[in-house]
PDB file of C-alpha atoms in Angstrom:
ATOM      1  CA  UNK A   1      53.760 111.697  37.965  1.00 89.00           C
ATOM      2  CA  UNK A   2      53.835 108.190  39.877  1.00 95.00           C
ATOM      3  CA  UNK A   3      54.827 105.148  37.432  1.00 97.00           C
ATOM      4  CA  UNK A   4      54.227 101.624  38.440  1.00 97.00           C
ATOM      5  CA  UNK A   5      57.569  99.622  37.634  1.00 98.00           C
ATOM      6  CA  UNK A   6      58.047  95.879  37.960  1.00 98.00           C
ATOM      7  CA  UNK A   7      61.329  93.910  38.407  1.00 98.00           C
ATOM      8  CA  UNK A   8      61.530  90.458  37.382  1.00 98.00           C
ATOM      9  CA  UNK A   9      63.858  87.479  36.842  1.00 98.00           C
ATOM     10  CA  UNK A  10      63.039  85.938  33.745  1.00 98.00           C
ATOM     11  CA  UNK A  11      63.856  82.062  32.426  1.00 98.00           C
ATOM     12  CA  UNK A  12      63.736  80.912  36.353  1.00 98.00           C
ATOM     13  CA  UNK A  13      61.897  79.714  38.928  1.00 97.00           C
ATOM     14  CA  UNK A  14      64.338  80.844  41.553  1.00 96.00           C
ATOM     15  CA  UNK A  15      65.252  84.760  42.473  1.00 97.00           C
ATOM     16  CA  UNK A  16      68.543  85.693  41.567  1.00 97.00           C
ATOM     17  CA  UNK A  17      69.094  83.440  38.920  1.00 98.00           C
ATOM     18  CA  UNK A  18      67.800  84.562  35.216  1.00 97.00           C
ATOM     19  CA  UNK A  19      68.011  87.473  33.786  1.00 97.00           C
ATOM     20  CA  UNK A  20      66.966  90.598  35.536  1.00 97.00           C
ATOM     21  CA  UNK A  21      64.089  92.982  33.954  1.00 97.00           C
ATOM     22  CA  UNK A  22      62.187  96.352  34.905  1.00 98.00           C
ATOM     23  CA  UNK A  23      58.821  96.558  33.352  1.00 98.00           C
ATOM     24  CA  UNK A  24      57.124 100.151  33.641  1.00 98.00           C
ATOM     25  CA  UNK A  25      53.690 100.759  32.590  1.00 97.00           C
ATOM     26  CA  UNK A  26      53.314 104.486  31.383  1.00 98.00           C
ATOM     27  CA  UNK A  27      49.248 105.631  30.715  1.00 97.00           C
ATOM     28  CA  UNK A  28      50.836 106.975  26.968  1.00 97.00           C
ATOM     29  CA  UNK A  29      54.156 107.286  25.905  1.00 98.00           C
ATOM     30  CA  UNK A  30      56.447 109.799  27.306  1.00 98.00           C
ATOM     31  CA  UNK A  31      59.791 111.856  24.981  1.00 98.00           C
ATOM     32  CA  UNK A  32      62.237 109.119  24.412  1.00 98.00           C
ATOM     33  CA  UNK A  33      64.849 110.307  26.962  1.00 98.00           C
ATOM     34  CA  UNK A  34      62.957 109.873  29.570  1.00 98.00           C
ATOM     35  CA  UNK A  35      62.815 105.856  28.971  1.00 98.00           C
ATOM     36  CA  UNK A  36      66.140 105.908  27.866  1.00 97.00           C
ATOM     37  CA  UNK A  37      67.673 107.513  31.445  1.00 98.00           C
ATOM     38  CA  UNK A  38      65.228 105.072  33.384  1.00 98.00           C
ATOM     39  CA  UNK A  39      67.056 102.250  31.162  1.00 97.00           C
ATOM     40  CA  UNK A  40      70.235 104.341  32.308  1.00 95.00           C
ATOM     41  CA  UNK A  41      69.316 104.278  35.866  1.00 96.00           C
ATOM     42  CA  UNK A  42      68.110 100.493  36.278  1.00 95.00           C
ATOM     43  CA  UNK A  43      71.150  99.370  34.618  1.00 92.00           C
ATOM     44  CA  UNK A  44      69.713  96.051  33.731  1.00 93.00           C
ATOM     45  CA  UNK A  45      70.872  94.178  30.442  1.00 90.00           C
ATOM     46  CA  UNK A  46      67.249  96.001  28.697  1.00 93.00           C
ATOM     47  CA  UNK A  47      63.929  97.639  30.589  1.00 97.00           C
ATOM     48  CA  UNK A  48      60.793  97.057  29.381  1.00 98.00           C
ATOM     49  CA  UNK A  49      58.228  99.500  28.611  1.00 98.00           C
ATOM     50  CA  UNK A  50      54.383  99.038  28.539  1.00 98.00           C
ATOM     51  CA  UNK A  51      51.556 101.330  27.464  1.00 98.00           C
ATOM     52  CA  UNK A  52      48.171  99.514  27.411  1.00 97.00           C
ATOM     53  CA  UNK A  53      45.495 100.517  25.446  1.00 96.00           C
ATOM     54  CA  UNK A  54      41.550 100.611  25.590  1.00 92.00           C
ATOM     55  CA  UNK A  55      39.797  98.071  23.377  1.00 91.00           C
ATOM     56  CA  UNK A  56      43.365  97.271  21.263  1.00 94.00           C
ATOM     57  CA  UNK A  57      46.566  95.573  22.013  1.00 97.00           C
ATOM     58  CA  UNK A  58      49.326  96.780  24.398  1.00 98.00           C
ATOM     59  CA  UNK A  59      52.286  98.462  23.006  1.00 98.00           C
ATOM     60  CA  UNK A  60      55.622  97.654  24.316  1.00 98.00           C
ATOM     61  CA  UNK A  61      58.938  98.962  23.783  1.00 98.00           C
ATOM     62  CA  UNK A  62      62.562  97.911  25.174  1.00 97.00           C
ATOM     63  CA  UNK A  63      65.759 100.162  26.431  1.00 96.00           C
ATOM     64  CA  UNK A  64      69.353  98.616  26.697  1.00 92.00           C
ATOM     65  CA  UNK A  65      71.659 101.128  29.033  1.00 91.00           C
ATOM     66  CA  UNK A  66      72.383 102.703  25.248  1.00 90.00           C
ATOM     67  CA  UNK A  67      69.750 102.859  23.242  1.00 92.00           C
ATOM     68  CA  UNK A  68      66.595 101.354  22.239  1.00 95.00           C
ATOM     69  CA  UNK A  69      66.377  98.169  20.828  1.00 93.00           C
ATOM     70  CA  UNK A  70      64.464  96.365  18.169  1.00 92.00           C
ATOM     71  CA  UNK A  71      63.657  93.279  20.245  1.00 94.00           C
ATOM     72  CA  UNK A  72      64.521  91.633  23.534  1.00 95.00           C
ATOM     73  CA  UNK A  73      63.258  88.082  24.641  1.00 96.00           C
ATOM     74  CA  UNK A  74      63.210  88.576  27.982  1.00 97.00           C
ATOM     75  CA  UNK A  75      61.894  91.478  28.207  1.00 97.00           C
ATOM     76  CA  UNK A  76      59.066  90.408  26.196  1.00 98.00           C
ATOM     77  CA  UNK A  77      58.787  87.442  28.455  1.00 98.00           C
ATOM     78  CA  UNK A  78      58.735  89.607  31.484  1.00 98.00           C
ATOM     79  CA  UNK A  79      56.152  92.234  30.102  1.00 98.00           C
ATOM     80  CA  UNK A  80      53.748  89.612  29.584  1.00 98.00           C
ATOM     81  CA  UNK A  81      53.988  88.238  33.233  1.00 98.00           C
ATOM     82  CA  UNK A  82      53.615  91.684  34.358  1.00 98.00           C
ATOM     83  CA  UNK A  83      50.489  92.544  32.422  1.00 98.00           C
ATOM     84  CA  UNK A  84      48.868  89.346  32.684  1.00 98.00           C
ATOM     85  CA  UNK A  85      49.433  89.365  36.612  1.00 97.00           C
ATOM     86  CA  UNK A  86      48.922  92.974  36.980  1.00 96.00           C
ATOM     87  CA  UNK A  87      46.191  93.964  34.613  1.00 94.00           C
ATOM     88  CA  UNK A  88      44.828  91.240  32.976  1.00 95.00           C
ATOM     89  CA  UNK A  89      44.748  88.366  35.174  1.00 95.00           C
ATOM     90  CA  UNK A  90      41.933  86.597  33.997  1.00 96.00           C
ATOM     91  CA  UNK A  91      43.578  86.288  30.213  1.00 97.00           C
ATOM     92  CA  UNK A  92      45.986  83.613  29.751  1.00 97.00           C
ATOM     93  CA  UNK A  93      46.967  85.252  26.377  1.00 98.00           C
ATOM     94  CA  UNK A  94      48.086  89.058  25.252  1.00 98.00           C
ATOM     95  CA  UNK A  95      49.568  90.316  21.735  1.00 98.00           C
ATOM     96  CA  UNK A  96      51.875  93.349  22.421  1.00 98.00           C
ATOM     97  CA  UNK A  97      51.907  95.851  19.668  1.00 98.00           C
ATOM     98  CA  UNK A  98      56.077  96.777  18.911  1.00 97.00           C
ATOM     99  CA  UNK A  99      57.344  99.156  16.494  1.00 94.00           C
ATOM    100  CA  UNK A 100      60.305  97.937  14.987  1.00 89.00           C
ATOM    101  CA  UNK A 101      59.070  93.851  15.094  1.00 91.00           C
ATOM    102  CA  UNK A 102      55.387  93.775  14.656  1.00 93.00           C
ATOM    103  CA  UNK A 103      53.215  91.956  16.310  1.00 95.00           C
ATOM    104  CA  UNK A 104      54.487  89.261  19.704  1.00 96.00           C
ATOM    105  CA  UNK A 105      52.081  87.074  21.551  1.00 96.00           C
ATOM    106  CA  UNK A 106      52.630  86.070  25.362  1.00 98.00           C
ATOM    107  CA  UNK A 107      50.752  82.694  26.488  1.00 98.00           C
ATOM    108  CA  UNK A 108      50.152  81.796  29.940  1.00 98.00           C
ATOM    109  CA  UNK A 109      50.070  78.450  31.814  1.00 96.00           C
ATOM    110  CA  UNK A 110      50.155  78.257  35.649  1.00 93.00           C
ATOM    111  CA  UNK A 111      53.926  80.150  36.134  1.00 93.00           C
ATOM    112  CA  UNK A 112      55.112  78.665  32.205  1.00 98.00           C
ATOM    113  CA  UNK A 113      55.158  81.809  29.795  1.00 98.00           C
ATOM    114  CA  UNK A 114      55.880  81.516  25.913  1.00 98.00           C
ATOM    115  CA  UNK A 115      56.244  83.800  23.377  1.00 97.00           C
ATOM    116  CA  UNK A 116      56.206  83.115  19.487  1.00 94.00           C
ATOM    117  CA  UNK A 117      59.066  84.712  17.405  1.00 93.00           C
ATOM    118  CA  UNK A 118      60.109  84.312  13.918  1.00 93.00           C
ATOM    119  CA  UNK A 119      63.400  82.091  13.011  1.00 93.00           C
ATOM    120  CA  UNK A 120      66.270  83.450  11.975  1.00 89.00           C
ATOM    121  CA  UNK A 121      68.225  80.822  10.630  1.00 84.00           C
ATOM    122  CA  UNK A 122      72.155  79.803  10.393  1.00 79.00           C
ATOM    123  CA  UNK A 123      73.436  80.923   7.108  1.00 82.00           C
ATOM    124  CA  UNK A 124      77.202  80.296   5.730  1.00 87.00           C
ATOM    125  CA  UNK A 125      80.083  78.512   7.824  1.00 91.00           C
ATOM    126  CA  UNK A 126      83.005  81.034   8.212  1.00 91.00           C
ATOM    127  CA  UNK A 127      85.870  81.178  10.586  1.00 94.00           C
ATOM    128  CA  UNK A 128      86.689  84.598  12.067  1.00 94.00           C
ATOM    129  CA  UNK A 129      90.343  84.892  13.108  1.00 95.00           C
ATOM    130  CA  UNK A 130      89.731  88.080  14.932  1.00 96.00           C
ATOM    131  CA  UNK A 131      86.494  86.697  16.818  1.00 96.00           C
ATOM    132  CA  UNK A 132      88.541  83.387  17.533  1.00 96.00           C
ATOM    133  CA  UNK A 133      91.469  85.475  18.804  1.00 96.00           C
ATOM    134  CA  UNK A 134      89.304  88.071  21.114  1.00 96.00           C
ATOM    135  CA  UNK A 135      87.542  84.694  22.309  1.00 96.00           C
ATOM    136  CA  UNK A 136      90.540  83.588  23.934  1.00 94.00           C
ATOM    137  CA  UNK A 137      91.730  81.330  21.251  1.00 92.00           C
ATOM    138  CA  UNK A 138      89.157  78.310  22.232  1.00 93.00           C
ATOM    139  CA  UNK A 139      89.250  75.987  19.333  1.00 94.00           C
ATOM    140  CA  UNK A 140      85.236  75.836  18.315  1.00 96.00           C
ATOM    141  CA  UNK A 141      83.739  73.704  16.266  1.00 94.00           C
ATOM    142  CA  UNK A 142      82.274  76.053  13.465  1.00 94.00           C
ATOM    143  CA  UNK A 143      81.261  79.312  13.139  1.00 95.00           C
ATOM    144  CA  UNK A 144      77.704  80.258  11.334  1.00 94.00           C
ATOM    145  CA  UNK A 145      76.682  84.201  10.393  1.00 91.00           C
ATOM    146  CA  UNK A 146      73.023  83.943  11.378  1.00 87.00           C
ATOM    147  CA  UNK A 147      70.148  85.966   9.478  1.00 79.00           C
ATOM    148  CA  UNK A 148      70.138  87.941  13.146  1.00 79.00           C
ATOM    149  CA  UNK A 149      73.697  89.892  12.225  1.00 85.00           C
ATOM    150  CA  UNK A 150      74.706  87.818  15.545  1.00 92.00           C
ATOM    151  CA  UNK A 151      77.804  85.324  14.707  1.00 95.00           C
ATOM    152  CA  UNK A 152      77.136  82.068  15.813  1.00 96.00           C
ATOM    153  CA  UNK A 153      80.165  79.778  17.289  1.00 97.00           C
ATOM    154  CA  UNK A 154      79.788  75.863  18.332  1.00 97.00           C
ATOM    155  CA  UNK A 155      82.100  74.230  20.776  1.00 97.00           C
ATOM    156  CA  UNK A 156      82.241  70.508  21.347  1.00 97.00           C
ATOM    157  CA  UNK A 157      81.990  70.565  25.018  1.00 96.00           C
ATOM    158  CA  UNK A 158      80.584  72.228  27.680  1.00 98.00           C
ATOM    159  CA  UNK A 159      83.314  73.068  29.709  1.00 97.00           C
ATOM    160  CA  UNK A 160      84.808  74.725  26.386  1.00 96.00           C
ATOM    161  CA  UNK A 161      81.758  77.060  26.506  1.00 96.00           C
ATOM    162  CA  UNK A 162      82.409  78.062  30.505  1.00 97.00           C
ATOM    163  CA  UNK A 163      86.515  78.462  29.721  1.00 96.00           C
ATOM    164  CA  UNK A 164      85.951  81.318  27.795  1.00 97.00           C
ATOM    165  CA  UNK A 165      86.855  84.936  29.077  1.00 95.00           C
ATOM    166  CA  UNK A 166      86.729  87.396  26.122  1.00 95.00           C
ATOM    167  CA  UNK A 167      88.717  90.753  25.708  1.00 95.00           C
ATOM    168  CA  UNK A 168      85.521  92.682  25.255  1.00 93.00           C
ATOM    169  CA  UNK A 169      87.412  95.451  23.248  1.00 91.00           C
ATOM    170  CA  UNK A 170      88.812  93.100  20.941  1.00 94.00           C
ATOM    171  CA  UNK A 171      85.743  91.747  20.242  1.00 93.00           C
ATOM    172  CA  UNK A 172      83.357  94.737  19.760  1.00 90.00           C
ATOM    173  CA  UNK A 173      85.712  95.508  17.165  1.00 92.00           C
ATOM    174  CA  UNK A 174      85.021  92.569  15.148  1.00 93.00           C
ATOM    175  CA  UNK A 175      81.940  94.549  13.842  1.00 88.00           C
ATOM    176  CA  UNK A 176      78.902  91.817  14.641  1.00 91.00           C
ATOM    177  CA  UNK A 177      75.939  92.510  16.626  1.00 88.00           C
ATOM    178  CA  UNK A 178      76.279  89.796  18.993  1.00 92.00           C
ATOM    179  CA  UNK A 179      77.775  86.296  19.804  1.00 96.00           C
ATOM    180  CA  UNK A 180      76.258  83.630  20.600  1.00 97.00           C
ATOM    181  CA  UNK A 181      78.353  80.585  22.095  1.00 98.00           C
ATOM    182  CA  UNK A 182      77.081  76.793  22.298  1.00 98.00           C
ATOM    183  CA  UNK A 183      77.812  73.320  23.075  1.00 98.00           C
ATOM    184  CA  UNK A 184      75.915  70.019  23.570  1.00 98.00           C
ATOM    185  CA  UNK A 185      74.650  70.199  27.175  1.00 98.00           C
ATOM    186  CA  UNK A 186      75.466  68.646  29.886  1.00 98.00           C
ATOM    187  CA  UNK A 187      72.039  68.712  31.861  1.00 97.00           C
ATOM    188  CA  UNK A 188      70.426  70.303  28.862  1.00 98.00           C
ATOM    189  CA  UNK A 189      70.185  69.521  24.920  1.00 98.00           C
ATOM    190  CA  UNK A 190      72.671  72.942  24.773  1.00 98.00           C
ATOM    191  CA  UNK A 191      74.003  75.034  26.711  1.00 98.00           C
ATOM    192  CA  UNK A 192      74.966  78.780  25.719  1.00 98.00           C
ATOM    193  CA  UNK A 193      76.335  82.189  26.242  1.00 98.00           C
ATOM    194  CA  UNK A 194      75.753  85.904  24.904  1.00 96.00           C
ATOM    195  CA  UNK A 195      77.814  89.099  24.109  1.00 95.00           C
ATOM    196  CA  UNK A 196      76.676  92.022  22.470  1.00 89.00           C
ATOM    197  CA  UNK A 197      79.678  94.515  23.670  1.00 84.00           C
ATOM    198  CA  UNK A 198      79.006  96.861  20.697  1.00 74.00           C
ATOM    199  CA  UNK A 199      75.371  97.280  20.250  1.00 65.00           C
ATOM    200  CA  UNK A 200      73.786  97.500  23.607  1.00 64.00           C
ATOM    201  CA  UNK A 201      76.836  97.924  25.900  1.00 64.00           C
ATOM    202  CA  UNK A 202      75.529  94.144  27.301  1.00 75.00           C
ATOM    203  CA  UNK A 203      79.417  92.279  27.895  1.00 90.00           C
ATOM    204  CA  UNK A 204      77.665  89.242  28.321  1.00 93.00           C
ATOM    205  CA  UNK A 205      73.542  88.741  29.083  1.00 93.00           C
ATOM    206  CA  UNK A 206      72.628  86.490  31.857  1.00 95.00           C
ATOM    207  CA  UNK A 207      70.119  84.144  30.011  1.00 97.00           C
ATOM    208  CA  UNK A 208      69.579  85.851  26.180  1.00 96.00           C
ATOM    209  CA  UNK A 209      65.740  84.861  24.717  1.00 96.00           C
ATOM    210  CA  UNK A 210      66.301  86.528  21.128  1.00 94.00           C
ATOM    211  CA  UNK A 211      68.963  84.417  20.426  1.00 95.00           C
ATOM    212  CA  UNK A 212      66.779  81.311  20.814  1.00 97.00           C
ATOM    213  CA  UNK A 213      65.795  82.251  17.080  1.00 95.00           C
ATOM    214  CA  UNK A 214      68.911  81.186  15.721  1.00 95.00           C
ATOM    215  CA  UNK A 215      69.472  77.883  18.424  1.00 96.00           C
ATOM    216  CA  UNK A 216      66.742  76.322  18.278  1.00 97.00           C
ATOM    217  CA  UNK A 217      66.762  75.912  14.573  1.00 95.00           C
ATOM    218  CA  UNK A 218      70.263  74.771  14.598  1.00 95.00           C
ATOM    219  CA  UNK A 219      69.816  71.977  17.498  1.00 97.00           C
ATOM    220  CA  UNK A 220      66.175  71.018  16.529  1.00 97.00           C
ATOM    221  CA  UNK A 221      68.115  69.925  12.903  1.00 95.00           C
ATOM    222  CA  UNK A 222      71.169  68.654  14.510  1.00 96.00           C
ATOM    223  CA  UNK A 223      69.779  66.703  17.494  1.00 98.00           C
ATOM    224  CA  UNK A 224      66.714  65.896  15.241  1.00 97.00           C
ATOM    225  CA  UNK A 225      64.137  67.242  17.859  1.00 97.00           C
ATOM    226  CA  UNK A 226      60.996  69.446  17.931  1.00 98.00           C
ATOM    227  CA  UNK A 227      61.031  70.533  22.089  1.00 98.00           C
ATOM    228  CA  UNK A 228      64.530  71.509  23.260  1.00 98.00           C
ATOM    229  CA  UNK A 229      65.482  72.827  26.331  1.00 98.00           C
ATOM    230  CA  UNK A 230      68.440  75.324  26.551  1.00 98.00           C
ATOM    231  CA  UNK A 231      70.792  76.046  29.793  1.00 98.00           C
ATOM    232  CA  UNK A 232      72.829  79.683  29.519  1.00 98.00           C
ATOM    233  CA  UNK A 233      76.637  78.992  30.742  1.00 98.00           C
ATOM    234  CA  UNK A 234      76.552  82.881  32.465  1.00 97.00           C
ATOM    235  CA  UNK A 235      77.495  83.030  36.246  1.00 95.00           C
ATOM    236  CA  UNK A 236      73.525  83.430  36.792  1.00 97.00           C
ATOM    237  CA  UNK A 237      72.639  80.582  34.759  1.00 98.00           C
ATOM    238  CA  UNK A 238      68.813  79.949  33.677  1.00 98.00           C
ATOM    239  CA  UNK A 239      66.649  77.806  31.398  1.00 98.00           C
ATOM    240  CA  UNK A 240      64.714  78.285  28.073  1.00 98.00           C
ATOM    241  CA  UNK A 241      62.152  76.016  26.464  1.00 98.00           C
ATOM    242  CA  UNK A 242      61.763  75.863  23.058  1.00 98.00           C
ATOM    243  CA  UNK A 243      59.491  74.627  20.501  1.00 98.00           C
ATOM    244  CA  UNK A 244      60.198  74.564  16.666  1.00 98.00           C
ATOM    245  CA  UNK A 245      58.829  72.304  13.748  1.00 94.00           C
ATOM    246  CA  UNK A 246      60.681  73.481  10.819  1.00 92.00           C
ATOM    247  CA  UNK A 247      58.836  76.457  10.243  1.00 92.00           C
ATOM    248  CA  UNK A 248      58.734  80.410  10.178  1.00 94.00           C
ATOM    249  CA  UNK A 249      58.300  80.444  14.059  1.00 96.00           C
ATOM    250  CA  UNK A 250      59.569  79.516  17.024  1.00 97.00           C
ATOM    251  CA  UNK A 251      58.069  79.402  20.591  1.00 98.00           C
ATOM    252  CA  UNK A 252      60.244  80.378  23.561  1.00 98.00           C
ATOM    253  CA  UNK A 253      59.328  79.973  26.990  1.00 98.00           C
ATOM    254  CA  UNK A 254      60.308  79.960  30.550  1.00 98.00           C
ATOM    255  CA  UNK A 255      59.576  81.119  33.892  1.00 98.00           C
ATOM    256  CA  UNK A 256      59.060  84.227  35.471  1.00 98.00           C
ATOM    257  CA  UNK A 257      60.293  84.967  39.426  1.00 98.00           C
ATOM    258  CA  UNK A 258      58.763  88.392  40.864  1.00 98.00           C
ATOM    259  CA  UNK A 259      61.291  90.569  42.742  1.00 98.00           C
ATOM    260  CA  UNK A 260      60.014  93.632  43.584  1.00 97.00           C
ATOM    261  CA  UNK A 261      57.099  96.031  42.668  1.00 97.00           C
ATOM    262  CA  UNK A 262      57.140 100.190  43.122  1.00 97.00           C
ATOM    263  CA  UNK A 263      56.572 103.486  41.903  1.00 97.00           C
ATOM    264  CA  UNK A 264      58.825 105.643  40.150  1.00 96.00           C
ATOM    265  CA  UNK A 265      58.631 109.706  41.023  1.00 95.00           C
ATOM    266  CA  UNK A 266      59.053 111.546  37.782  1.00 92.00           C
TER     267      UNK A 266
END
């Protein structure tokens, strides 16, 4: 059985920056091992997996390395440029069917793609001494547990954000699922950066989308704006766009840069 597969780099306009996706498009959904050893054998932070559907929505799925996983961003991001390109390229629009977070609409304009997810919002101020140790003992500013499970952790200053080199061990042990590091910007309203060493075997993702659920909340209030644009810190670097107005939802977008396209033999 021939599969198409797609890789991408999503949240830039330039190859090899981003983060790297595979996108495969299966006519109906195949045992679970088999996506979860082509996840294995791309080795990308998460692959994307697509089956559409006659007269309803897509369905989509995501694979870490690891496991499957209940959302990714990117991937999401990715998938739609990949079916909007590839088999739908006169919408400007799709809805993907998922099974773990309902429904998630992909918009469309020129190479600008945006998807809509709900917020998950800072909760209470804590400070970790085992995170802050395993972080390299980088004074922050304040950490936040997030509604996401992911621990959020604000530095003043950029270049407190790029110092940091974790011990990866240390810090899976601290028991969240991810971490998600920020400052003010220095070319961007924020900058950031993302582990998730215990849940998806990800040390640290190039440019994370998910996590836009928690930062945009947290800099719209604190920087008192509606449209914020995000820069990750990671050695690949890339840009989000996001939109949030106080409510339930908040739009993330970016661009998407084609790398290659192929079959896979199975």
């Amino acid at each position: 059985m021939s599969i198409k597969i797609y890789t991408v780099d999503a949240f830039t306009d330039k190859l090899f920056r981003g983060n790297t996706c595979a996108v495969c498009i299966f006519p109906e959904w195949p045992d679970d091992s088999i996506l979860q050893n082509i996840a294995r054998q791309n080795l990308f932070s998460e692959t994307a997996f697509i089956v559409p559907r006659k007269n309803a929505n897509p369905e989509l799925r995501w694979f870490a390395v690891s496991q499957e996983v209940d959302f990714c961003g990117y991937g999401t991001l990715s998938a739609g440029y990949v079916y909007l390109t590839h088999f739908a390229p006169k919408q400007s629009n799709v809805t993907f069917v998922t099974r773990r977070y309902g429904l998630l609409p992909v918009t469309r304009n020129d190479n600008f793609y945006q998807i809509e997810v709900p917020v998950k919002l800072p909760l209470e101020h804590i400070f970790n001494e085992d995170v802050y140790a395993a972080l390299g003992k980088v004074s922050p500013e304040t950490m936040v547990n997030s509604a996401r499970g992911d621990l959020l952790i604000v530095y003043p200053k950029e270049s407190d954000l790029r110092s940091i080199s974790p011990n990866f061990l240390r810090l899976m042990a601290t028991g969240y699922y991810g971490y998600i590091l920020t400052s003010p910007g220095e070319s961007a309203d924020y900058s950031y950066r993302y582990f998730s060493p215990r849940m998806t075997n990800v040390w640290e993702d190039p440019v994370n989308g998910a996590s836009q659920s928690v930062l945009a909340p947290f800099w719209a209030e604190r920087l008192r704006k509606t449209s914020l644009h995000g820069q990750a810190a990671s050695q690949r670097g890339g840009d989000v766009y996001c939109e949030y107005n106080g409510g339930n939802i908040v739009k993330i977008g970016g661009n998407v840069s084609p790398y290659l396209s192929g079959e896979l033999t199975l």
